[in-house]
CSV table of C-alpha atoms in Angstrom, one decimal:
chain,number,residue,atom,x,y,z
A,60,UNK,CA,125.7,107.6,96.2
A,61,UNK,CA,126.2,104.9,93.6
A,62,UNK,CA,124.2,101.8,94.5
A,63,UNK,CA,126.3,98.6,94.9
A,64,UNK,CA,125.7,95.8,92.5
A,65,UNK,CA,125.2,92.2,93.7
A,66,UNK,CA,127.9,90.0,92.2
A,67,UNK,CA,127.0,87.1,94.5
A,68,UNK,CA,123.5,85.7,95.1
A,69,UNK,CA,123.8,86.3,98.8
A,70,UNK,CA,124.7,90.0,98.5
A,71,UNK,CA,121.8,92.5,98.6
A,72,UNK,CA,122.1,95.7,96.7
A,73,UNK,CA,121.5,97.9,99.8
A,74,UNK,CA,123.3,100.8,101.4
A,75,UNK,CA,125.8,100.0,104.2
A,76,UNK,CA,124.7,103.2,106.1
A,77,UNK,CA,121.0,102.3,106.0
A,78,UNK,CA,120.9,98.8,107.3
A,79,UNK,CA,117.7,99.0,109.4
A,80,UNK,CA,114.8,97.4,107.4
A,81,UNK,CA,114.8,95.2,104.3
A,82,UNK,CA,111.7,95.7,102.3
A,83,UNK,CA,110.1,92.9,100.4
A,84,UNK,CA,107.7,93.9,97.6
A,85,UNK,CA,105.6,91.3,95.7
A,86,UNK,CA,104.5,91.9,92.2
A,87,UNK,CA,102.2,89.7,90.0
A,88,UNK,CA,102.9,89.2,86.4
A,89,UNK,CA,101.8,92.5,84.8
A,90,UNK,CA,99.2,90.7,82.6
A,91,UNK,CA,97.4,89.6,85.8
A,92,UNK,CA,98.0,92.7,87.9
A,93,UNK,CA,95.4,95.2,89.0
A,94,UNK,CA,92.3,93.5,87.6
A,95,UNK,CA,90.0,95.8,89.6
A,96,UNK,CA,91.7,98.8,87.9
A,97,UNK,CA,90.6,97.5,84.5
A,98,UNK,CA,87.4,99.7,84.3
A,99,UNK,CA,89.6,102.8,84.8
A,100,UNK,CA,92.7,101.8,82.9
A,101,UNK,CA,91.6,99.1,80.4
A,102,UNK,CA,93.9,96.7,78.6
A,103,UNK,CA,96.9,96.9,78.6
A,104,UNK,CA,96.8,100.1,80.6
A,105,UNK,CA,96.4,98.4,83.9
A,106,UNK,CA,99.6,96.4,83.5
A,107,UNK,CA,101.5,99.5,82.5
A,108,UNK,CA,100.1,101.3,85.5
A,109,UNK,CA,100.9,98.4,87.8
A,110,UNK,CA,104.5,98.6,86.7
A,111,UNK,CA,104.6,102.4,87.2
A,112,UNK,CA,103.1,102.0,90.7
A,113,UNK,CA,105.8,99.4,91.5
A,114,UNK,CA,108.6,101.6,90.2
A,115,UNK,CA,107.4,104.6,92.2
A,116,UNK,CA,107.0,102.4,95.3
A,117,UNK,CA,110.5,101.0,95.0
A,118,UNK,CA,112.1,104.4,94.3
A,119,UNK,CA,110.5,105.9,97.4
A,120,UNK,CA,111.5,102.9,99.5
A,121,UNK,CA,115.1,103.1,98.3
A,122,UNK,CA,115.1,106.8,99.2
A,123,UNK,CA,113.9,106.1,102.7
A,124,UNK,CA,116.6,106.5,105.3
A,125,UNK,CA,115.2,103.6,107.3
A,126,UNK,CA,115.5,101.1,104.4
A,127,UNK,CA,118.6,99.1,103.7
A,128,UNK,CA,117.4,97.3,100.6
A,129,UNK,CA,114.4,96.4,98.5
A,130,UNK,CA,113.7,92.9,97.3
A,131,UNK,CA,111.0,92.4,94.6
A,132,UNK,CA,109.5,89.0,94.2
A,133,UNK,CA,108.1,88.7,90.6
A,134,UNK,CA,108.0,86.4,87.6
A,135,UNK,CA,107.4,89.2,85.2
A,136,UNK,CA,110.5,89.6,83.0
A,137,UNK,CA,109.9,93.2,82.0
A,138,UNK,CA,109.1,94.3,85.5
A,139,UNK,CA,112.1,92.4,86.8
A,140,UNK,CA,114.4,94.2,84.3
A,141,UNK,CA,113.1,97.7,85.1
A,142,UNK,CA,113.0,97.2,88.9
A,143,UNK,CA,116.5,95.8,88.9
A,144,UNK,CA,117.7,98.8,87.0
A,145,UNK,CA,116.0,101.0,89.6
A,146,UNK,CA,118.1,99.4,92.3
A,147,UNK,CA,116.0,96.5,93.7
A,148,UNK,CA,117.1,93.0,94.1
A,149,UNK,CA,114.7,90.8,92.1
A,150,UNK,CA,114.0,87.2,92.9
A,151,UNK,CA,111.6,84.9,91.0
A,152,UNK,CA,108.4,83.8,92.6
A,153,UNK,CA,109.5,80.3,93.0
A,154,UNK,CA,106.5,79.1,95.1
A,155,UNK,CA,104.0,80.4,92.6
A,156,UNK,CA,101.4,80.0,95.4
A,157,UNK,CA,100.0,83.5,95.8
A,158,UNK,CA,100.9,86.7,97.6
A,159,UNK,CA,101.7,85.4,101.0
A,160,UNK,CA,103.8,82.6,99.8
A,161,UNK,CA,105.7,85.1,97.6
A,162,UNK,CA,106.3,87.3,100.6
A,163,UNK,CA,107.5,84.4,102.8
A,164,UNK,CA,109.9,83.4,100.0
A,165,UNK,CA,111.2,86.9,99.8
A,166,UNK,CA,111.7,87.0,103.5
A,167,UNK,CA,113.6,83.8,103.4
A,168,UNK,CA,115.9,85.1,100.6
A,169,UNK,CA,116.6,88.3,102.5
A,170,UNK,CA,117.4,86.5,105.8
A,171,UNK,CA,119.6,84.0,104.0
A,172,UNK,CA,121.7,86.9,102.9
A,173,UNK,CA,121.3,89.0,106.1
A,174,UNK,CA,120.7,86.7,109.1
A,175,UNK,CA,118.5,88.4,111.7
A,176,UNK,CA,117.4,91.1,109.3
A,177,UNK,CA,114.3,93.2,110.1
A,178,UNK,CA,111.9,92.6,107.2
A,179,UNK,CA,109.0,94.7,106.0
A,180,UNK,CA,106.5,93.5,103.5
A,181,UNK,CA,105.3,96.5,101.4
A,182,UNK,CA,102.6,96.7,98.8
A,183,UNK,CA,103.7,97.3,95.3
A,184,UNK,CA,100.9,99.7,94.6
A,185,UNK,CA,101.8,102.8,96.6
A,186,UNK,CA,102.4,105.4,93.8
A,187,UNK,CA,102.2,108.4,96.2
A,188,UNK,CA,104.6,106.9,98.8
A,189,UNK,CA,106.8,109.4,100.6
A,190,UNK,CA,110.2,108.3,102.0
A,191,UNK,CA,109.8,110.4,105.2
A,192,UNK,CA,106.3,108.9,105.9
A,193,UNK,CA,107.6,105.4,105.3
A,194,UNK,CA,110.5,106.1,107.8
A,195,UNK,CA,108.0,107.2,110.4
A,196,UNK,CA,106.0,104.0,110.0
A,197,UNK,CA,109.1,101.8,110.2
A,198,UNK,CA,110.3,103.7,113.3
A,199,UNK,CA,107.0,102.8,114.9
A,200,UNK,CA,107.2,99.1,113.8
A,201,UNK,CA,110.1,97.9,116.0
A,202,UNK,CA,109.6,95.0,118.3
A,203,UNK,CA,108.0,91.8,117.1
A,204,UNK,CA,105.4,92.1,114.3
A,205,UNK,CA,103.5,95.3,113.4
A,206,UNK,CA,101.4,96.4,110.5
A,207,UNK,CA,99.8,99.5,108.9
A,208,UNK,CA,96.2,99.4,107.7
A,209,UNK,CA,95.2,100.8,104.3
A,210,UNK,CA,93.2,104.0,103.9
A,211,UNK,CA,89.8,102.3,104.3
A,212,UNK,CA,91.0,100.5,107.4
A,213,UNK,CA,90.2,97.0,106.0
A,214,UNK,CA,93.4,95.9,104.4
A,215,UNK,CA,97.1,96.1,105.0
A,216,UNK,CA,99.8,98.0,103.2
A,217,UNK,CA,102.8,97.2,105.3
A,218,UNK,CA,103.7,94.3,107.7
A,219,UNK,CA,107.0,94.5,109.6
A,220,UNK,CA,108.8,91.7,111.4
A,221,UNK,CA,111.8,92.8,113.6
A,222,UNK,CA,114.9,90.7,113.9
A,223,UNK,CA,114.0,87.3,115.4
A,224,UNK,CA,110.3,87.5,114.4
A,225,UNK,CA,108.7,85.6,111.5
A,226,UNK,CA,106.9,87.8,109.0
A,227,UNK,CA,103.9,85.4,108.8
A,228,UNK,CA,102.0,87.4,106.2
A,229,UNK,CA,98.2,87.3,106.0
A,230,UNK,CA,97.5,89.6,103.1
A,231,UNK,CA,94.3,89.4,101.1
A,232,UNK,CA,90.7,90.4,101.7
A,233,UNK,CA,90.2,91.9,105.2
A,234,UNK,CA,93.8,91.4,106.1
A,235,UNK,CA,93.7,94.0,108.9
A,236,UNK,CA,91.5,91.7,111.0
A,237,UNK,CA,93.7,88.7,110.0
A,238,UNK,CA,96.9,90.4,111.1
A,239,UNK,CA,95.3,91.6,114.4
A,240,UNK,CA,94.1,88.1,115.1
A,241,UNK,CA,97.7,86.7,114.4
A,242,UNK,CA,99.1,88.9,117.2
A,243,UNK,CA,100.6,91.6,115.1
A,244,UNK,CA,100.4,95.1,116.6
A,245,UNK,CA,98.6,97.8,114.6
A,246,UNK,CA,100.6,101.0,113.9
A,247,UNK,CA,98.2,103.8,114.7
A,248,UNK,CA,100.1,106.8,113.3
A,249,UNK,CA,98.4,109.7,111.6
A,250,UNK,CA,99.9,111.8,108.8
A,251,UNK,CA,101.2,108.8,106.9
A,252,UNK,CA,98.5,108.8,104.2
A,253,UNK,CA,101.0,108.0,101.4
A,254,UNK,CA,101.9,104.7,103.0
A,255,UNK,CA,98.2,103.8,103.5
A,256,UNK,CA,97.0,104.7,100.0
A,257,UNK,CA,97.3,101.6,97.8
A,258,UNK,CA,95.6,101.6,94.4
A,259,UNK,CA,93.1,98.9,93.3
A,260,UNK,CA,90.3,100.9,91.7
A,261,UNK,CA,89.8,104.2,89.8
A,262,UNK,CA,88.7,105.8,93.1
A,263,UNK,CA,91.9,104.7,94.8
A,264,UNK,CA,93.9,106.2,91.9
A,265,UNK,CA,92.2,109.5,92.2
A,266,UNK,CA,92.9,109.5,95.9
A,267,UNK,CA,96.6,108.8,95.2
A,268,UNK,CA,96.6,111.6,92.6
A,269,UNK,CA,95.3,114.0,95.2
A,270,UNK,CA,98.3,113.1,97.4
A,271,UNK,CA,100.7,113.5,94.5
A,272,UNK,CA,102.1,110.4,92.7
A,273,UNK,CA,105.6,109.6,91.7
A,274,UNK,CA,107.2,110.3,88.3
A,275,UNK,CA,106.6,106.9,86.8
A,276,UNK,CA,102.8,106.9,87.5
A,277,UNK,CA,102.6,110.6,86.5
A,278,UNK,CA,104.2,109.8,83.2
A,279,UNK,CA,102.0,106.8,82.5
A,280,UNK,CA,98.9,108.8,83.2
A,281,UNK,CA,100.2,111.7,81.1
A,282,UNK,CA,100.5,109.4,78.1
A,283,UNK,CA,96.8,108.4,78.5
A,284,UNK,CA,95.8,112.0,78.9
A,285,UNK,CA,97.8,113.1,75.9
A,286,UNK,CA,96.0,110.5,73.7
A,287,UNK,CA,92.6,111.6,75.1
A,288,UNK,CA,93.4,115.3,74.2
A,289,UNK,CA,94.5,114.4,70.6
A,290,UNK,CA,91.4,112.3,70.0
A,291,UNK,CA,89.1,115.0,71.3
A,292,UNK,CA,90.8,117.5,69.0
A,293,UNK,CA,90.2,115.3,66.0
A,294,UNK,CA,86.8,113.8,66.6
A,295,UNK,CA,85.3,115.1,69.8
A,296,UNK,CA,85.2,112.9,72.9
A,297,UNK,CA,86.7,109.5,72.1
A,298,UNK,CA,84.9,106.2,72.9
A,299,UNK,CA,88.1,104.9,74.3
A,300,UNK,CA,91.9,105.5,74.4
A,301,UNK,CA,94.2,102.8,73.2
A,302,UNK,CA,94.7,101.7,76.8
A,303,UNK,CA,91.0,101.2,77.4
A,304,UNK,CA,88.6,98.5,76.7
A,305,UNK,CA,85.5,99.5,74.8
A,306,UNK,CA,83.0,101.4,76.9
A,307,UNK,CA,85.4,102.1,79.7
A,308,UNK,CA,85.5,105.8,79.3
A,309,UNK,CA,82.6,106.4,81.7
A,310,UNK,CA,84.2,104.3,84.4
A,311,UNK,CA,87.5,106.2,83.9
A,312,UNK,CA,85.8,109.3,85.3
A,313,UNK,CA,88.6,111.7,84.6
A,314,UNK,CA,91.6,109.4,85.3
A,315,UNK,CA,92.3,109.3,81.6
A,316,UNK,CA,91.4,112.0,79.1
């Protein structure tokens, strides 16, 4: 099916037969994204990986039968261009006041276009995301506010607000406890590992790779691996690949090269 374009500001590029949940995905400027992934990916590798994660997340969400549209909130011009081409609606991060303000802004923009829409905030760093698993989580999210904890059980990867409920996001450190305290219901599903596995560190990335990442992340990592192989052929083990900061190879631990 060909995705509709949005000639008017109030029209979302969704699918009329999938009007259940409207996902909102926040993305920092790539130069600032994934700072904790720096030891594993280096500079500018972490920004490139952050974009690849977002592209895979958005692609999986758009393929999910429970998702009507995806709105990305970002001020990064290159990310905006590529994510719009992938089928997302992109809006600027007008508040510029952090993650939760960006999500609230995205929620407002969605509901201005779709009054009463059910909205789900989704992390941008879910490179292993499976549409079927996302559909299961969203099916369990109906009624008020509900959230899914991340793989360690400390953070949050998805927060959903049904029609008539405010999103009221509380993402950040220890967001699981914050969302529980706010009255949101925790979704206790098993077998939805791809929706729980966000990526902040090299260990997280290896866990996502074990689940199987999307094509954008796989391609980004393959470019790093290809360089590592060429460098080893020429000179033995390289000190670093062009995506890495000096001395980062040991921290990479097999993610690259």
